[in-house]
Amino acid sequence: MKILITFIFLLTSFAHAQQATVVDLKVQGNKKLRSSFVQKISNIKAGVLLDSTVIEADIKLLKRLPSIAHAYYQVFPAGNNTYNVFYNIEENFTIIPSANVYTTNDDEFAYRLGLYEFNLFGRNMTFGGFYQKDIYDSYALNFRAPFLFSRQLGLAINYQDLTTQEPVFFDNTTADYKYNNVSTEVLGLYQLDFNNRIELGLNYFTEDYEYKSGAVNPNVPQELRVHKLLYKLIYEYNDLNYDYQYVEGFRSIFNFQYVTSRNESQLPAFLIGWNDFEYFKRYGNKGNWASRLRLGVATNNDTPFAPFSVDNNLNIRGVGNIIDRGTAAIVLNTEYRHTLYEKGWFSLQGNAFIDAGSWRNPGGDFGDFGDSQNIRVYPGVGVRFIHKKIFNAIFRIDYGVGVTPDSTQGFVFGIGQYF
């Protein structure tokens, strides 16, 4: 019996000795991005077992970062069954200006100018802001550091002073309000594992509605100023794989908010939540099918200030700027993207899409989803001008045409893919 135990022990020790191990992780090709940061967030480190699945997961994570355009790995023997692992980095240019041009609800000229650094201090931190002229002046500042404290723990801080002219709908009429939202938000960011992460935090904000023109109703205030506190939870499952402008895989993002106000008689506390389900599939060398399904629901208060809006820039391309509101929403965006021309850093991509959605009226019921007045279907086409070595440098133009009753049509411009 002792001989058998000794034999098993020697066999186990021999097998363990034969396992390949990593002697060093080296990072090359990076210029601004710090090698120490890449090593910090990688699971492959000196002394661990050599495992191709762990390496491939690291590479997949790196390609998701705004600072990295592409990444791949190499493995070289170092002797005595040990190996050097090389992560090869192709960096993005990450100081990115942005410019969006559109029209207001009064067909006036509006724009947003921004500047963001997506690789602050070479550690994949994002810092920047924007200025917006949409009849009124607005601005925002944002800081986001998902790996600030460790590979798993980070922080985000956002400040916004946003003023717009907003339509408010009630009694089959419309009124225009000057709307101001000043908010400060702090979020803790936690990466549970490679695919799962959560954000949890608080947003303190003040909303100010001031009547400008249109219909009036004694039950709808012409002035309203209220301080609110928003508790936010975001949970994301991410299994996307990126190859320059191509994306493949599945992602789910759940956003839940609980909002309270100091004046409960005018604006009672309410809950709101929505989930975006995104699916991407490659077709051949140049095709990419992309789909997003959004399911959202909020406390069903009978109020003209309902939280879900129907808008060009959010959900239905070609529909117009905030043409309706609701307390629940179902929206499907699906499109086929095809690379028409590609050379070096530049790619030209065309797309054909269908955007469709329906909303529950404030105070209504889920039967409203089947009401023809709430259903909108907008097919359309567009183009994408893509710089492959600058993060999110995708200038898009889409043209949507409504096929449901009382539809409109129009162009939608923007930076980045629509979703």
Coordinates of C-alpha atoms in Angstrom, one line a residue:
M1 CA 0.0 0.0 0.0
K2 CA 2.8 2.4 0.9
I3 CA 4.5 1.6 -2.4
L4 CA 1.3 2.5 -4.3
I5 CA 0.9 5.8 -2.5
T6 CA 4.5 6.7 -3.2
F7 CA 4.0 5.8 -6.9
I8 CA 0.9 8.0 -7.2
F9 CA 2.7 10.9 -5.4
L10 CA 5.7 10.7 -7.8
L11 CA 3.4 10.4 -10.8
T12 CA 1.4 13.5 -9.7
S13 CA 4.6 15.5 -9.1
F14 CA 6.0 14.5 -12.5
A15 CA 2.8 15.5 -14.2
H16 CA 2.7 18.9 -12.4
A17 CA 6.4 19.4 -13.4
Q18 CA 5.5 18.9 -17.0
Q19 CA 2.8 21.7 -17.1
A20 CA 3.8 24.7 -19.1
T21 CA 4.1 27.9 -17.1
V22 CA 4.4 31.6 -18.0
V23 CA 7.8 33.1 -17.2
D24 CA 6.8 36.7 -18.3
L25 CA 4.1 38.7 -20.0
K26 CA 5.5 41.3 -22.4
V27 CA 3.5 44.1 -24.0
Q28 CA 4.6 45.6 -27.3
G29 CA 3.3 48.0 -30.0
N30 CA 1.9 50.3 -27.4
K31 CA 3.0 53.9 -27.2
K32 CA 0.7 55.9 -25.0
L33 CA -1.0 53.0 -23.3
R34 CA 1.1 51.9 -20.3
S35 CA 2.4 48.3 -20.3
S36 CA 1.8 48.2 -16.6
F37 CA -1.8 48.9 -17.1
V38 CA -2.2 46.0 -19.6
Q39 CA -0.4 43.7 -17.2
K40 CA -2.6 44.9 -14.4
I41 CA -5.9 44.0 -16.1
S42 CA -4.6 40.7 -17.7
N43 CA -5.1 37.3 -16.1
I44 CA -1.9 36.0 -17.7
K45 CA 1.0 36.8 -15.4
A46 CA 4.5 35.4 -14.6
G47 CA 4.2 32.1 -12.7
V48 CA 0.7 31.1 -13.8
L49 CA 0.0 28.1 -16.0
L50 CA 0.0 28.7 -19.7
D51 CA -3.6 28.5 -20.9
S52 CA -4.7 29.5 -24.3
T53 CA -8.3 30.1 -23.2
V54 CA -7.1 32.6 -20.5
I55 CA -5.0 34.4 -23.1
E56 CA -7.8 34.6 -25.6
A57 CA -10.1 36.1 -22.9
D58 CA -7.4 38.7 -22.2
I59 CA -7.2 39.6 -25.8
K60 CA -11.0 39.8 -26.1
L61 CA -11.0 42.2 -23.1
L62 CA -8.3 44.4 -24.6
K63 CA -10.1 44.8 -27.9
R64 CA -13.1 46.2 -26.1
L65 CA -11.0 49.0 -24.6
P66 CA -11.4 52.5 -26.3
S67 CA -7.6 52.8 -26.4
I68 CA -7.0 49.7 -28.5
A69 CA -7.9 49.3 -32.2
H70 CA -6.7 45.7 -32.3
A71 CA -4.7 43.2 -30.3
Y72 CA -3.2 39.7 -30.7
Y73 CA -0.8 37.4 -28.9
Q74 CA 2.4 35.3 -29.5
V75 CA 3.9 32.6 -27.3
F76 CA 7.7 31.8 -27.4
P77 CA 9.5 29.1 -25.4
A78 CA 11.9 30.3 -22.8
G79 CA 13.3 26.8 -21.8
N80 CA 12.5 24.2 -19.1
N81 CA 8.8 24.2 -20.3
T82 CA 8.4 27.9 -19.6
Y83 CA 7.1 30.5 -22.0
N84 CA 7.1 34.2 -22.7
V85 CA 3.7 35.6 -23.8
F86 CA 3.6 38.7 -25.9
Y87 CA 0.5 40.9 -26.2
N88 CA 0.8 43.0 -29.4
I89 CA -1.2 46.2 -29.3
E90 CA -2.4 48.4 -32.1
E91 CA -3.5 51.6 -30.4
N92 CA -6.4 53.9 -31.2
F93 CA -5.9 57.7 -31.3
T94 CA -8.0 58.6 -28.3
I95 CA -8.2 62.5 -28.1
I96 CA -11.5 62.7 -30.0
P97 CA -13.4 65.9 -30.9
S98 CA -17.1 65.4 -31.7
A99 CA -19.6 67.5 -33.6
N100 CA -23.3 66.8 -34.0
V101 CA -25.6 69.0 -36.1
Y102 CA -29.4 68.7 -36.2
T103 CA -32.5 70.8 -36.2
T104 CA -34.7 71.7 -33.2
N105 CA -38.5 71.2 -33.0
D106 CA -38.8 74.7 -34.4
D107 CA -36.5 73.7 -37.4
E108 CA -33.8 76.0 -36.0
F109 CA -30.1 75.1 -36.3
A110 CA -28.7 73.2 -33.3
Y111 CA -25.3 71.6 -32.6
R112 CA -23.2 69.8 -30.0
L113 CA -19.4 70.2 -29.8
G114 CA -17.3 67.9 -27.6
L115 CA -13.8 66.8 -26.8
Y116 CA -12.9 63.6 -24.9
E117 CA -9.7 61.8 -24.0
F118 CA -10.4 58.0 -23.8
N119 CA -6.9 57.0 -22.5
L120 CA -6.0 59.6 -19.8
F121 CA -2.6 58.9 -18.3
G122 CA -2.3 55.8 -20.5
R123 CA -4.7 54.0 -18.1
N124 CA -7.9 53.8 -20.2
M125 CA -9.6 56.6 -18.2
T126 CA -12.1 58.8 -20.0
F127 CA -12.3 62.5 -19.4
G128 CA -14.1 65.3 -21.4
G129 CA -17.2 67.1 -22.0
F130 CA -19.4 68.9 -24.5
Y131 CA -21.1 72.2 -25.2
Q132 CA -24.5 72.2 -26.8
K133 CA -26.5 75.0 -28.5
D134 CA -30.1 73.8 -28.9
I135 CA -32.0 77.1 -28.6
Y136 CA -30.4 77.3 -25.1
D137 CA -26.9 76.7 -23.9
S138 CA -25.9 73.4 -22.2
Y139 CA -22.7 71.7 -21.1
A140 CA -21.4 68.6 -19.4
L141 CA -18.2 67.1 -17.8
N142 CA -17.6 63.4 -17.5
F143 CA -14.9 61.2 -15.9
R144 CA -14.8 57.4 -16.0
A145 CA -12.1 55.1 -14.8
P146 CA -13.3 51.5 -14.8
F147 CA -9.9 50.1 -13.5
L148 CA -9.1 53.0 -11.1
F149 CA -8.6 50.9 -8.0
S150 CA -8.1 47.4 -9.4
R151 CA -8.8 45.1 -12.3
Q152 CA -12.4 44.9 -10.9
L153 CA -13.2 48.2 -9.2
G154 CA -13.5 51.7 -10.7
L155 CA -15.4 55.0 -10.5
A156 CA -17.4 57.4 -12.7
I157 CA -18.4 61.0 -12.0
N158 CA -20.7 63.1 -14.2
Y159 CA -21.9 66.7 -14.1
Q160 CA -24.5 68.1 -16.5
D161 CA -26.3 71.4 -17.0
L162 CA -28.7 70.7 -19.9
T163 CA -31.3 73.1 -21.2
T164 CA -33.6 72.3 -24.1
Q165 CA -37.1 73.1 -25.4
E166 CA -39.2 70.1 -24.8
P167 CA -42.7 69.3 -26.1
V168 CA -45.2 68.1 -23.4
F169 CA -48.3 66.2 -24.5
F170 CA -51.7 66.2 -22.8
D171 CA -55.4 66.1 -23.9
N172 CA -54.4 65.5 -27.5
T173 CA -52.6 68.8 -27.5
T174 CA -49.0 70.0 -27.2
A175 CA -47.2 72.7 -25.3
D176 CA -43.5 73.7 -25.4
Y177 CA -41.5 74.1 -22.2
K178 CA -38.0 75.3 -21.5
Y179 CA -36.5 72.4 -19.6
N180 CA -33.4 72.6 -17.5
N181 CA -31.7 69.6 -15.7
V182 CA -28.7 70.2 -13.5
S183 CA -27.3 66.9 -12.2
T184 CA -24.3 65.5 -10.3
E185 CA -23.8 61.7 -10.5
V186 CA -21.3 59.3 -8.8
L187 CA -21.1 55.7 -9.7
G188 CA -19.1 52.7 -8.4
L189 CA -18.0 50.4 -11.2
Y190 CA -17.4 46.7 -10.4
Q191 CA -16.4 43.9 -12.8
L192 CA -17.7 40.6 -11.5
D193 CA -15.9 38.6 -14.1
F194 CA -15.0 38.7 -17.7
N195 CA -18.6 38.9 -19.0
N196 CA -20.4 40.6 -16.1
R197 CA -20.2 44.0 -14.5
I198 CA -22.4 46.3 -12.4
E199 CA -22.6 50.0 -11.8
L200 CA -24.3 51.4 -8.6
G201 CA -24.6 55.0 -7.5
L202 CA -26.5 58.2 -6.9
N203 CA -27.6 61.1 -9.0
Y204 CA -28.8 64.3 -7.4
F205 CA -30.5 66.7 -9.9
T206 CA -32.9 69.6 -10.2
E207 CA -35.5 69.8 -12.9
D208 CA -37.0 73.1 -14.0
Y209 CA -40.0 73.3 -16.4
E210 CA -41.0 76.7 -17.7
Y211 CA -44.0 77.1 -20.0
K212 CA -43.2 78.9 -23.4
S213 CA -46.1 78.4 -25.8
G214 CA -48.9 76.1 -26.9
A215 CA -51.9 74.5 -25.1
V216 CA -52.6 75.1 -21.4
N217 CA -54.5 73.1 -18.8
P218 CA -55.2 74.1 -15.2
N219 CA -54.0 70.6 -14.1
V220 CA -50.7 71.0 -15.9
P221 CA -48.3 73.4 -14.2
Q222 CA -46.8 76.2 -16.3
E223 CA -43.8 76.4 -13.9
L224 CA -42.3 73.5 -12.0
R225 CA -39.0 73.2 -10.2
V226 CA -38.2 70.1 -8.2
H227 CA -35.1 68.6 -6.6
K228 CA -34.8 64.8 -7.1
L229 CA -32.6 62.0 -6.0
L230 CA -32.0 59.1 -8.3
Y231 CA -30.7 55.7 -7.2
K232 CA -29.2 53.8 -10.2
L233 CA -28.3 50.2 -10.9
I234 CA -26.8 49.0 -14.2
Y235 CA -26.0 45.3 -14.8
E236 CA -24.3 44.3 -18.1
Y237 CA -23.6 40.9 -19.6
N238 CA -21.1 41.4 -22.4
D239 CA -19.9 38.6 -24.7
L240 CA -19.0 40.8 -27.7
N241 CA -15.9 40.3 -29.8
Y242 CA -14.5 43.2 -31.9
D243 CA -12.5 43.1 -35.1
Y244 CA -12.0 46.7 -36.1
Q245 CA -15.5 47.9 -37.3
Y246 CA -17.0 44.3 -37.1
V247 CA -18.8 43.0 -34.0
E248 CA -20.0 39.6 -33.1
G249 CA -21.8 38.2 -30.1
F250 CA -24.5 39.1 -27.5
R251 CA -24.8 41.8 -24.9
S252 CA -27.5 42.6 -22.4
I253 CA -27.7 45.9 -20.4
F254 CA -30.2 46.3 -17.6
N255 CA -30.8 49.8 -16.2
F256 CA -33.0 50.3 -13.1
Q257 CA -33.7 53.6 -11.4
Y258 CA -35.7 54.7 -8.4
V259 CA -36.4 58.5 -8.4
T260 CA -37.7 60.5 -5.4
S261 CA -38.5 64.2 -5.1
R262 CA -38.9 66.7 -2.3
N263 CA -42.3 67.6 -3.6
E264 CA -44.2 64.3 -3.7
S265 CA -47.6 66.0 -4.3
Q266 CA -46.5 67.3 -7.7
L267 CA -44.1 64.6 -8.8
P268 CA -44.4 61.4 -6.8
A269 CA -41.6 58.9 -6.5
F270 CA -41.4 56.4 -9.4
L271 CA -39.5 53.4 -10.7
I272 CA -38.2 53.0 -14.2
G273 CA -36.3 50.2 -15.8
W274 CA -35.3 49.0 -19.2
N275 CA -33.2 46.3 -20.8
D276 CA -31.3 46.4 -24.1
F277 CA -30.7 43.1 -25.7
E278 CA -28.1 43.3 -28.5
Y279 CA -27.1 40.6 -31.0
F280 CA -24.4 40.9 -33.7
K281 CA -23.4 38.3 -36.3
R282 CA -20.7 38.3 -39.0
Y283 CA -21.6 37.3 -42.6
G284 CA -18.6 36.6 -44.7
N285 CA -15.7 39.0 -44.7
K286 CA -17.7 42.2 -45.2
G287 CA -21.1 41.7 -43.7
N288 CA -22.4 42.4 -40.2
W289 CA -26.0 42.0 -38.9
A290 CA -26.8 44.0 -35.8
S291 CA -30.0 44.1 -33.7
R292 CA -31.2 45.8 -30.5
L293 CA -34.4 45.1 -28.6
R294 CA -35.3 47.5 -25.8
L295 CA -38.0 46.6 -23.3
G296 CA -38.8 49.4 -20.8
V297 CA -41.4 50.1 -18.2
A298 CA -42.0 52.8 -15.6
T299 CA -44.5 53.6 -12.9
N300 CA -47.7 54.4 -14.8
N301 CA -48.4 57.9 -13.6
D302 CA -50.9 59.9 -15.7
T303 CA -48.5 62.8 -16.3
P304 CA -47.4 64.8 -19.4
F305 CA -43.8 64.4 -18.3
A306 CA -43.6 60.6 -19.1
P307 CA -40.0 59.3 -19.1
F308 CA -39.9 57.3 -22.4
S309 CA -39.8 59.5 -25.5
V310 CA -40.1 58.8 -29.3
D311 CA -37.0 60.5 -30.8
N312 CA -34.8 60.4 -33.9
N313 CA -31.6 60.3 -31.9
L314 CA -32.7 57.6 -29.5
N315 CA -34.8 54.9 -31.1
I316 CA -36.6 55.5 -34.4
R317 CA -34.6 57.1 -37.2
G318 CA -36.6 59.6 -39.3
V319 CA -39.5 60.0 -36.8
G320 CA -38.5 63.6 -35.6
N321 CA -37.4 65.2 -32.3
I322 CA -39.4 64.0 -29.3
I323 CA -42.8 63.5 -31.0
D324 CA -44.4 61.5 -28.2
R325 CA -43.9 60.2 -24.7
G326 CA -45.0 57.1 -22.8
T327 CA -44.6 55.1 -19.6
A328 CA -43.5 51.8 -21.3
A329 CA -41.8 51.0 -24.5
I330 CA -40.9 48.2 -26.9
V331 CA -38.4 49.1 -29.6
L332 CA -36.6 47.0 -32.1
N333 CA -33.7 48.3 -34.3
T334 CA -32.2 45.8 -36.8
E335 CA -29.8 46.5 -39.6
Y336 CA -27.4 44.9 -42.0
R337 CA -24.0 46.6 -42.4
H338 CA -21.8 45.9 -45.3
T339 CA -18.3 47.2 -46.0
L340 CA -18.3 48.8 -49.5
Y341 CA -14.7 50.0 -49.6
E342 CA -11.7 49.5 -47.3
K343 CA -8.1 50.5 -47.5
G344 CA -5.6 51.0 -44.7
W345 CA -7.1 53.1 -42.0
F346 CA -10.4 53.9 -43.9
S347 CA -13.6 52.0 -44.3
L348 CA -16.8 52.9 -46.0
Q349 CA -19.8 51.0 -44.8
G350 CA -23.4 50.9 -46.0
N351 CA -26.4 49.8 -44.1
A352 CA -30.1 49.0 -44.5
F353 CA -32.3 49.1 -41.4
I354 CA -35.7 48.8 -39.9
D355 CA -36.6 50.7 -36.7
A356 CA -39.9 49.8 -35.1
G357 CA -41.5 50.6 -31.7
S358 CA -44.6 51.2 -29.7
W359 CA -45.4 52.9 -26.4
R360 CA -47.9 52.8 -23.5
N361 CA -49.7 56.1 -23.0
P362 CA -49.3 57.8 -19.6
G363 CA -52.0 56.3 -17.3
G364 CA -53.0 53.8 -20.0
D365 CA -52.6 50.0 -20.2
F366 CA -50.5 47.5 -22.1
G367 CA -53.1 47.3 -24.7
D368 CA -51.8 50.6 -25.9
F369 CA -48.9 48.7 -27.6
G370 CA -51.4 47.5 -30.2
D371 CA -52.9 50.9 -30.9
S372 CA -52.1 51.9 -34.4
Q373 CA -51.5 55.5 -33.2
N374 CA -48.6 54.3 -31.0
I375 CA -46.9 51.9 -33.5
R376 CA -44.1 53.3 -35.7
V377 CA -42.2 51.4 -38.3
Y378 CA -39.4 53.2 -40.2
P379 CA -37.2 51.4 -42.7
G380 CA -34.2 53.2 -44.2
V381 CA -30.7 53.2 -45.5
G382 CA -27.4 54.9 -44.4
V383 CA -23.7 55.1 -44.8
R384 CA -20.8 55.0 -42.3
F385 CA -17.4 56.7 -42.8
I386 CA -15.0 54.9 -40.5
H387 CA -11.5 55.7 -39.3
K388 CA -10.2 52.4 -38.0
K389 CA -7.4 53.8 -35.9
I390 CA -9.4 56.5 -34.0
F391 CA -11.7 55.4 -31.3
N392 CA -15.4 55.7 -32.2
A393 CA -14.5 57.8 -35.3
I394 CA -17.6 56.7 -37.2
F395 CA -19.6 59.4 -39.0
R396 CA -23.0 58.1 -39.8
I397 CA -25.8 59.4 -42.0
D398 CA -29.2 57.6 -42.0
Y399 CA -32.4 58.3 -43.8
G400 CA -35.6 56.8 -42.4
V401 CA -39.1 56.7 -44.0
G402 CA -42.2 55.9 -42.0
V403 CA -44.7 53.4 -43.3
T404 CA -47.3 53.6 -40.5
P405 CA -50.1 56.2 -40.4
D406 CA -49.2 59.9 -40.0
S407 CA -45.5 59.1 -40.6
T408 CA -42.7 61.5 -41.4
Q409 CA -39.2 61.0 -43.0
G410 CA -35.8 62.5 -42.5
F411 CA -32.1 62.3 -42.1
V412 CA -30.3 61.5 -38.8
F413 CA -26.6 62.4 -38.4
G414 CA -24.3 61.3 -35.6
I415 CA -20.9 60.0 -34.4
G416 CA -20.6 56.3 -33.7
Q417 CA -22.8 53.5 -34.7
Y418 CA -26.5 54.0 -33.9
F419 CA -26.2 51.1 -31.5

